[in-house]
C-alpha positions as a Python dict, from the first residue, in 0.01 Angstrom:
ca = {
    (1, 'D'): (0, 0, 0),
    (2, 'L'): (-18, -160, 293),
    (3, 'P'): (131, 42, 621),
    (4, 'G'): (407, -160, 787),
    (5, 'V'): (497, -329, 552),
    (6, 'G'): (859, -544, 611),
    (7, 'K'): (1167, -370, 475),
    (8, 'N'): (1236, -667, 244),
    (9, 'L'): (881, -659, 83),
    (10, 'Q'): (862, -288, 111),
    (11, 'E'): (1202, -238, -130),
    (12, 'N'): (1152, -553, -347),
    (13, 'P'): (763, -633, -453),
    (14, 'I'): (885, -834, -673),
    (15, 'A'): (1007, -1080, -380),
    (16, 'F'): (695, -1132, -242),
    (17, 'P'): (598, -1391, -495),
    (18, 'A'): (915, -1559, -481),
    (19, 'A'): (875, -1572, -87),
    (20, 'F'): (688, -1892, -135),
    (21, 'V'): (950, -2025, -294),
    (22, 'N'): (1192, -2186, -71),
    (23, 'V'): (1253, -2569, 73),
    (24, 'R'): (977, -2584, 349),
    (25, 'F'): (702, -2474, 93),
    (26, 'V'): (842, -2701, -182),
    (27, 'V'): (860, -2996, 71),
    (28, 'A'): (524, -2925, 153),
    (29, 'L'): (373, -2907, -223),
    (30, 'A'): (607, -3258, -221),
    (31, 'A'): (368, -3397, 53),
    (32, 'I'): (58, -3313, -83),
    (33, 'A'): (89, -3461, -397),
    (34, 'A'): (213, -3773, -236),
    (35, 'I'): (-110, -3790, -47),
    (36, 'A'): (-305, -3716, -344),
    (37, 'L'): (-146, -3959, -567),
    (38, 'F'): (-196, -4179, -328),
    (39, 'P'): (-375, -4518, -518),
    (40, 'V'): (-703, -4540, -289),
    (41, 'R'): (-876, -4751, -578),
    (42, 'R'): (-620, -5015, -401),
    (43, 'L'): (-782, -5068, -90),
    (44, 'P'): (-1037, -5314, -9),
    (45, 'E'): (-1374, -5164, -72),
    (46, 'A'): (-1454, -5094, 293),
    (47, 'D'): (-1171, -4931, 308),
    (48, 'R'): (-1154, -4643, 18),
    (49, 'R'): (-1399, -4392, 173),
    (50, 'M'): (-1253, -4382, 496),
    (51, 'A'): (-919, -4372, 382),
    (52, 'G'): (-1027, -4133, 118),
    (53, 'G'): (-1136, -3898, 374),
    (54, 'I'): (-845, -3937, 580),
    (55, 'L'): (-641, -3886, 293),
    (56, 'L'): (-821, -3590, 201),
    (57, 'L'): (-840, -3430, 522),
    (58, 'G'): (-452, -3458, 544),
    (59, 'A'): (-397, -3299, 311),
    (60, 'L'): (-598, -3017, 291),
    (61, 'G'): (-441, -2923, 671),
    (62, 'L'): (-112, -2957, 485),
    (63, 'G'): (-189, -2721, 240),
    (64, 'Y'): (-359, -2496, 447),
    (65, 'V'): (-65, -2497, 727),
    (66, 'A'): (203, -2443, 450),
    (67, 'G'): (38, -2144, 306),
    (68, 'L'): (-7, -2030, 660),
    (69, 'V'): (341, -2074, 759),
    (70, 'E'): (455, -1855, 416),
    (71, 'V'): (131, -1597, 502),
    (72, 'V'): (262, -1522, 862),
    (73, 'K'): (645, -1518, 760),
    (74, 'A'): (603, -1266, 485),
    (75, 'V'): (354, -1078, 739),
    (76, 'G'): (549, -1094, 1027),
    (77, 'A'): (713, -730, 1001),
    (78, 'M'): (411, -583, 1015),
    (79, 'N'): (247, -392, 1352),
    (80, 'N'): (-66, -319, 1318),
    (81, 'A'): (-423, -523, 1278),
    (82, 'W'): (-291, -599, 914),
    (83, 'P'): (-121, -937, 994),
    (84, 'D'): (-444, -1057, 1120),
    (85, 'V'): (-637, -976, 846),
    (86, 'L'): (-388, -1069, 595),
    (87, 'V'): (-374, -1436, 745),
    (88, 'S'): (-794, -1423, 754),
    (89, 'V'): (-787, -1299, 361),
    (90, 'Y'): (-561, -1607, 300),
    (91, 'T'): (-818, -1821, 500),
    (92, 'T'): (-1133, -1728, 329),
    (93, 'M'): (-900, -1715, 1),
    (94, 'F'): (-765, -2106, 65),
    (95, 'A'): (-1172, -2240, 163),
    (96, 'A'): (-1266, -2071, -210),
    (97, 'A'): (-1034, -2256, -381),
    (98, 'T'): (-1126, -2563, -163),
    (99, 'L'): (-1479, -2497, -268),
    (100, 'L'): (-1388, -2448, -638),
    (101, 'V'): (-1225, -2788, -634),
    (102, 'G'): (-1542, -2974, -461),
    (103, 'F'): (-1722, -2867, -742),
    (104, 'V'): (-1527, -2967, -1028),
    (105, 'R'): (-1451, -3303, -851),
    (106, 'H'): (-1833, -3324, -745),
    (107, 'D'): (-1676, -3386, -410),
    (108, 'P'): (-1933, -3218, -94),
    (109, 'R'): (-1687, -3302, 173),
    (110, 'L'): (-1467, -3053, -1),
    (111, 'R'): (-1703, -2840, -23),
    (112, 'Y'): (-1871, -2875, 346),
    (113, 'T'): (-1493, -2820, 465),
    (114, 'A'): (-1497, -2484, 236),
    (115, 'L'): (-1798, -2394, 381),
    (116, 'G'): (-1683, -2456, 718),
    (117, 'A'): (-1369, -2275, 669),
    (118, 'F'): (-1593, -1924, 598),
    (119, 'G'): (-1785, -1982, 911),
    (120, 'V'): (-1510, -1990, 1115),
    (121, 'V'): (-1359, -1682, 865),
    (122, 'V'): (-1628, -1490, 959),
    (123, 'L'): (-1673, -1529, 1288),
    (124, 'K'): (-1251, -1447, 1352),
    (125, 'I'): (-1251, -1216, 1132),
    (126, 'G'): (-1593, -1028, 1279),
    (127, 'I'): (-1466, -1119, 1679),
    (128, 'H'): (-1098, -1063, 1635),
    (129, 'D'): (-957, -905, 1357),
    (130, 'L'): (-1148, -558, 1347),
    (131, 'G'): (-1167, -508, 1723),
    (132, 'D'): (-892, -293, 1715),
    (133, 'A'): (-859, -199, 1324),
    (134, 'A'): (-880, 112, 1185),
    (135, 'I'): (-1246, 212, 998),
    (136, 'P'): (-1035, 178, 625),
    (137, 'L'): (-892, -151, 752),
    (138, 'R'): (-1230, -259, 834),
    (139, 'I'): (-1445, -124, 519),
    (140, 'R'): (-1103, -341, 332),
    (141, 'V'): (-1118, -636, 504),
    (142, 'T'): (-1538, -645, 563),
    (143, 'G'): (-1579, -547, 157),
    (144, 'V'): (-1321, -865, 49),
    (145, 'L'): (-1508, -1078, 257),
    (146, 'G'): (-1790, -1012, 155),
    (147, 'L'): (-1692, -1013, -273),
    (148, 'V'): (-1595, -1382, -138),
    (149, 'L'): (-1860, -1496, 9),
    (150, 'L'): (-2109, -1397, -265),
    (151, 'A'): (-1880, -1578, -502),
    (152, 'A'): (-1890, -1864, -289),
    (153, 'A'): (-2299, -1840, -303),
    (154, 'F'): (-2344, -1787, -699),
    (155, 'A'): (-2118, -2025, -729),
    (156, 'Y'): (-2329, -2300, -507),
    (157, 'A'): (-2686, -2101, -671),
    (158, 'R'): (-2530, -2207, -1043),
    (159, 'K'): (-2456, -2611, -928),
    (160, 'Q'): (-2802, -2623, -783),
    (161, 'G'): (-2965, -2523, -1113),
    (162, 'P'): (-3335, -2317, -1084),
    (163, 'P'): (-3598, -2518, -826),
    (164, 'A'): (-3762, -2791, -921),
    (165, 'L'): (-4110, -2695, -1035),
    (166, 'P'): (-4379, -2953, -910),
    (167, 'H'): (-4502, -3226, -1201),
    (168, 'D'): (-4894, -3096, -1196),
    (169, 'H'): (-4761, -2720, -1215),
    (170, 'V'): (-4870, -2611, -1526),
    (171, 'P'): (-4658, -2310, -1699),
    (172, 'E'): (-4848, -2010, -1784),
    (173, 'G'): (-4997, -1969, -2128),
    (174, 'A'): (-4963, -2356, -2160),
}
């Protein structure tokens, strides 16, 4: 149970997922879909990479901000360190989702963006969020952040595969 949660969410916990279904969020999703469906392949070869990168950053930025606005609105009634922490948790989850999409689409730009976001979140949590937080909250936040970073590291290690052996290496027993 989160201390200081706004009356609406405390009295009606089912309202939390529904808090994201509103005109502002739906318009943002439509804009992201329009960006994602932009026919980059129809552009001249020389312009495709640049346009793809710009559209990718635009969709990522719009997606992040759209979700962030909803998270800030949902936690606005809280009166302690929780709002800052929950924004960091949202950003961490967004970075994890971006990393996952980067793996699925084999797009290093998404993966590097996600790693950069993880770095920013770690700095924000260490410098800002946990400064005035109670010990139990510090433990929870550090644990969640650690689990997400561990999962991301595991995914990267699985993607890379085993280290390559030199050509002249002879396995034992051969």
